[in-house]
């Protein structure tokens, strides 16, 4: 537990552009006395969105969307009404699902500029991608082509989409290399994909995947939100019935996940023990 009667502005240099660290320092700094600078700040759209809301409330923030934020503390903030930016990770999950299943999915409520690299990768995989002001459409007419992916902080490929990228690679034509530069623990997902028949192996912070035409059904276990969603997508392109366990992780990041997949044509049901 940490406690202080008041906070004083100070320079803060982050070793890594962490979203959570940037958000917490930012929210503390807006009511701190004096000036705070955050160097190597995260630049994700969610950070920009938070800055915009805080500015509506009376905060003084310069540099939103850049790697250096300068915050001049104020005495108080005022109430505001703010519409939160669309969840780009959820939106991209549906886009990758379309590519994996040779489907056609339109996503609304997400700025496609926040997913430029991801959507470009889907184009490289053979998908037709149409971008709108408030969303995008992904159509895949034939088996995807293998693409390489390296995760990086924004505007790079999001680490939260690494499991979906591996799922796409597992059924693509050719060999893909997925490099994890942010969160190495996500490669636990590869072990579960192997249960589904994926030809995949890890070497340090690289995963090498040789695509096969169809995965095989098996019981698998989700270790986190994105791994769980990725395993469900993999189950859609596996023969037979795939069981995904520990799905409470998925609920934390994907509201109405089962219902949305059903509306898109997926055969899926939640089994209550």
Coordinates of C-alpha atoms in Angstrom, one line a residue:
X1 CA 0.0 0.0 0.0
X2 CA 1.3 3.5 -0.9
X3 CA -0.1 6.7 0.5
X4 CA 0.7 10.4 0.2
X5 CA -0.9 13.6 1.4
X6 CA 0.0 15.2 -2.0
X7 CA 1.9 14.4 -5.1
X8 CA 4.7 16.4 -6.7
X9 CA 5.4 16.4 -10.4
X10 CA 8.6 14.8 -11.6
X11 CA 10.4 13.4 -14.7
X12 CA 9.7 9.7 -15.2
X13 CA 11.6 7.6 -17.7
X14 CA 10.1 4.2 -18.5
X15 CA 12.4 1.3 -19.5
X16 CA 9.6 -0.1 -21.6
X17 CA 6.6 1.8 -23.1
X18 CA 4.1 0.0 -20.9
X19 CA 0.4 0.9 -21.4
X20 CA -0.5 0.2 -17.8
X21 CA 2.4 2.2 -16.3
X22 CA 1.8 5.1 -18.6
X23 CA -1.9 5.2 -17.7
X24 CA -1.2 5.1 -13.9
X25 CA 1.5 7.7 -14.0
X26 CA -0.6 9.9 -16.2
X27 CA -3.7 9.8 -13.9
X28 CA -1.5 10.5 -10.9
X29 CA 0.3 13.4 -12.6
X30 CA -2.8 15.4 -13.7
X31 CA -3.5 16.2 -10.0
X32 CA 0.1 16.4 -8.9
X33 CA 1.7 19.8 -8.1
X34 CA 4.0 21.0 -10.8
X35 CA 5.0 19.4 -14.1
X36 CA 5.5 15.7 -14.8
X37 CA 7.2 14.4 -18.0
X38 CA 6.9 10.7 -19.0
X39 CA 9.6 9.7 -21.4
X40 CA 9.2 6.5 -23.5
X41 CA 5.5 6.6 -22.9
X42 CA 3.2 4.2 -24.5
X43 CA 1.5 5.5 -27.7
X44 CA -1.4 3.2 -28.0
X45 CA -4.8 4.6 -29.1
X46 CA -6.1 3.8 -25.6
X47 CA -3.5 6.2 -24.1
X48 CA -4.6 9.0 -26.5
X49 CA -8.2 8.3 -25.7
X50 CA -7.5 8.6 -21.9
X51 CA -5.6 11.9 -22.5
X52 CA -8.6 13.2 -24.5
X53 CA -11.0 12.4 -21.6
X54 CA -8.7 13.9 -19.0
X55 CA -8.3 17.0 -21.1
X56 CA -12.1 17.3 -21.3
X57 CA -12.1 17.1 -17.5
X58 CA -9.6 20.0 -17.3
X59 CA -6.2 18.3 -17.3
X60 CA -3.3 19.9 -19.1
X61 CA -1.5 17.3 -21.2
X62 CA 0.9 17.8 -24.1
X63 CA 2.2 15.1 -26.4
X64 CA -0.6 12.6 -26.6
X65 CA 0.2 10.0 -29.2
X66 CA 4.0 10.6 -28.9
X67 CA 6.6 9.0 -26.7
X68 CA 6.9 12.0 -24.4
X69 CA 4.0 13.2 -22.3
X70 CA 4.1 16.5 -20.4
X71 CA 1.5 17.0 -17.7
X72 CA 1.0 20.2 -15.8
X73 CA -1.0 19.4 -12.6
X74 CA -4.3 21.1 -11.8
X75 CA -6.2 21.4 -8.6
X76 CA -9.3 19.5 -9.6
X77 CA -11.0 17.8 -12.5
X78 CA -14.6 18.3 -13.6
X79 CA -17.1 15.6 -14.7
X80 CA -17.4 14.9 -18.4
X81 CA -19.2 12.5 -20.8
X82 CA -16.9 10.5 -23.0
X83 CA -17.3 7.6 -25.5
X84 CA -14.5 5.1 -25.1
X85 CA -12.5 4.2 -28.2
X86 CA -13.5 1.0 -29.8
X87 CA -11.6 -2.2 -28.8
X88 CA -9.2 -2.8 -31.6
X89 CA -8.1 -6.1 -30.2
X90 CA -11.6 -7.5 -30.2
X91 CA -12.2 -6.0 -33.7
X92 CA -9.0 -7.6 -35.1
X93 CA -9.9 -10.9 -33.5
X94 CA -13.1 -11.0 -35.7
X95 CA -11.1 -10.0 -38.7
X96 CA -8.6 -12.7 -38.2
X97 CA -11.4 -15.2 -37.7
X98 CA -12.8 -14.3 -41.1
X99 CA -9.4 -15.0 -42.7
X100 CA -9.0 -18.3 -40.8
X101 CA -12.4 -19.6 -41.8
X102 CA -12.5 -18.2 -45.4
X103 CA -15.4 -16.1 -44.2
X104 CA -16.8 -12.6 -44.5
X105 CA -17.0 -10.4 -41.4
X106 CA -17.7 -6.7 -41.1
X107 CA -16.6 -5.0 -37.9
X108 CA -18.1 -1.6 -36.8
X109 CA -17.1 0.7 -34.0
X110 CA -13.3 0.3 -34.4
X111 CA -11.0 2.9 -36.2
X112 CA -9.2 0.9 -38.9
X113 CA -6.2 3.3 -38.6
X114 CA -5.6 1.7 -35.2
X115 CA -5.1 -1.6 -36.9
X116 CA -3.2 -0.6 -40.0
X117 CA -0.4 -3.2 -39.7
X118 CA -2.8 -6.0 -38.7
X119 CA -5.1 -5.3 -41.6
X120 CA -2.1 -5.1 -44.0
X121 CA -1.0 -8.5 -42.8
X122 CA -4.4 -9.9 -43.6
X123 CA -4.1 -8.5 -47.1
X124 CA -0.7 -10.2 -47.4
X125 CA -2.4 -13.4 -46.3
X126 CA -4.8 -13.1 -49.3
X127 CA -7.8 -11.4 -47.7
X128 CA -9.7 -8.6 -49.3
X129 CA -10.0 -5.8 -46.7
X130 CA -12.3 -2.8 -47.1
X131 CA -11.8 0.1 -44.6
X132 CA -14.5 2.5 -43.5
X133 CA -14.4 5.5 -41.1
X134 CA -15.8 3.4 -38.3
X135 CA -14.8 -0.1 -39.2
X136 CA -13.6 -2.6 -41.8
X137 CA -14.6 -5.7 -43.7
X138 CA -12.5 -8.8 -44.1
X139 CA -13.3 -11.4 -46.9
X140 CA -11.1 -14.5 -47.5
X141 CA -12.0 -16.5 -50.6
X142 CA -9.3 -19.2 -50.4
X143 CA -6.8 -20.7 -48.0
X144 CA -4.6 -18.0 -46.4
X145 CA -1.0 -17.6 -47.4
X146 CA 1.7 -17.7 -44.7
X147 CA 2.9 -14.3 -43.3
X148 CA 5.6 -13.5 -40.7
X149 CA 4.6 -11.4 -37.7
X150 CA 6.7 -9.6 -35.1
X151 CA 5.0 -8.1 -32.0
X152 CA 5.9 -4.6 -30.9
X153 CA 4.4 -1.8 -29.0
X154 CA 2.0 0.4 -31.0
X155 CA 2.1 1.1 -33.9
X156 CA 3.6 -2.4 -34.3
X157 CA 1.7 -5.7 -34.3
X158 CA -0.1 -6.1 -30.9
X159 CA 1.2 -8.8 -28.6
X160 CA -2.5 -9.4 -27.7
X161 CA -3.1 -10.7 -31.2
X162 CA -0.1 -13.1 -31.2
X163 CA -2.3 -16.2 -30.5
X164 CA -4.6 -15.3 -33.3
X165 CA -1.6 -14.8 -35.6
X166 CA -0.4 -18.3 -34.7
X167 CA -3.8 -19.7 -35.3
X168 CA -3.9 -18.2 -38.7
X169 CA -0.4 -19.4 -39.5
X170 CA -1.3 -22.9 -38.4
X171 CA -3.8 -23.4 -41.3
X172 CA -2.0 -21.1 -43.9
X173 CA -0.2 -22.3 -46.9
X174 CA 3.6 -22.2 -46.3
X175 CA 5.8 -21.5 -43.2
X176 CA 5.4 -18.5 -40.9
X177 CA 7.7 -17.1 -38.2
X178 CA 6.0 -15.3 -35.3
X179 CA 8.4 -13.3 -33.1
X180 CA 7.3 -12.2 -29.7
X181 CA 9.1 -9.1 -28.5
X182 CA 6.8 -8.0 -25.7
X183 CA 5.3 -10.9 -23.7
X184 CA 7.2 -14.2 -23.9
X185 CA 4.7 -16.1 -21.7
X186 CA 2.3 -16.1 -24.6
X187 CA 4.1 -18.9 -26.3
X188 CA 2.4 -21.3 -23.9
X189 CA -0.4 -21.0 -26.4
X190 CA 1.8 -23.0 -28.9
X191 CA 1.6 -26.1 -26.7
X192 CA -2.2 -26.1 -26.9
X193 CA -2.1 -25.6 -30.7
X194 CA 0.1 -28.6 -31.0
X195 CA -2.6 -30.6 -29.2
X196 CA -4.8 -29.5 -32.1
X197 CA -2.4 -30.9 -34.6
X198 CA -0.5 -27.7 -35.5
X199 CA 3.0 -28.2 -36.9
X200 CA 4.6 -25.6 -34.6
X201 CA 7.7 -25.3 -32.5
X202 CA 9.3 -22.5 -30.4
X203 CA 12.9 -21.3 -30.3
X204 CA 13.6 -18.5 -27.9
X205 CA 11.2 -15.7 -28.7
X206 CA 10.4 -17.2 -32.1
X207 CA 7.6 -19.6 -33.1
X208 CA 7.9 -21.5 -36.4
X209 CA 4.7 -22.7 -37.8
X210 CA 4.3 -24.9 -40.9
X211 CA 0.7 -24.5 -42.1
X212 CA -1.6 -27.6 -42.6
X213 CA -4.9 -27.6 -44.3
X214 CA -7.0 -28.6 -41.2
X215 CA -6.5 -28.9 -37.5
X216 CA -7.6 -31.9 -35.4
X217 CA -10.1 -31.6 -32.5
X218 CA -8.8 -32.1 -29.0
X219 CA -9.4 -30.8 -25.5
X220 CA -7.3 -27.6 -24.8
X221 CA -6.9 -25.2 -22.0
X222 CA -6.8 -21.4 -22.2
X223 CA -4.1 -19.6 -20.1
X224 CA -5.4 -16.0 -20.6
X225 CA -7.9 -13.9 -22.5
X226 CA -6.3 -13.9 -25.9
X227 CA -5.1 -17.6 -25.8
X228 CA -8.7 -18.6 -25.0
X229 CA -10.1 -16.6 -28.0
X230 CA -7.3 -18.0 -30.2
X231 CA -8.1 -21.6 -29.3
X232 CA -11.8 -21.1 -30.0
X233 CA -10.9 -19.7 -33.5
X234 CA -8.6 -22.7 -34.0
X235 CA -11.5 -25.0 -33.0
X236 CA -13.6 -23.5 -35.8
X237 CA -11.1 -24.8 -38.4
X238 CA -10.5 -28.2 -36.7
X239 CA -12.4 -31.4 -37.6
X240 CA -14.7 -32.9 -35.0
X241 CA -15.5 -31.3 -31.7
X242 CA -13.0 -29.2 -29.9
X243 CA -13.3 -28.5 -26.1
X244 CA -11.8 -25.3 -24.8
X245 CA -11.5 -25.2 -21.0
X246 CA -11.0 -22.4 -18.5
X247 CA -13.1 -20.1 -20.7
X248 CA -13.7 -17.6 -17.9
X249 CA -10.6 -15.9 -19.2
X250 CA -12.4 -15.2 -22.5
X251 CA -15.3 -13.6 -20.7
X252 CA -13.0 -10.9 -19.4
X253 CA -12.2 -9.5 -22.8
X254 CA -15.0 -10.7 -25.2
X255 CA -18.6 -9.9 -24.2
X256 CA -21.1 -12.2 -25.8
X257 CA -18.3 -14.2 -27.4
X258 CA -20.4 -17.4 -28.0
X259 CA -23.4 -15.5 -29.2
X260 CA -21.4 -13.4 -31.6
X261 CA -19.8 -16.5 -33.1
X262 CA -23.1 -18.2 -33.5
X263 CA -24.5 -15.1 -35.3
X264 CA -21.5 -15.5 -37.7
X265 CA -22.3 -19.1 -38.4
X266 CA -20.1 -20.9 -35.9
X267 CA -21.3 -24.1 -34.2
X268 CA -20.4 -23.4 -30.6
X269 CA -22.0 -23.8 -27.2
X270 CA -21.0 -23.1 -23.7
X271 CA -21.0 -26.2 -21.4
X272 CA -21.6 -25.5 -17.7
X273 CA -20.1 -28.1 -15.4

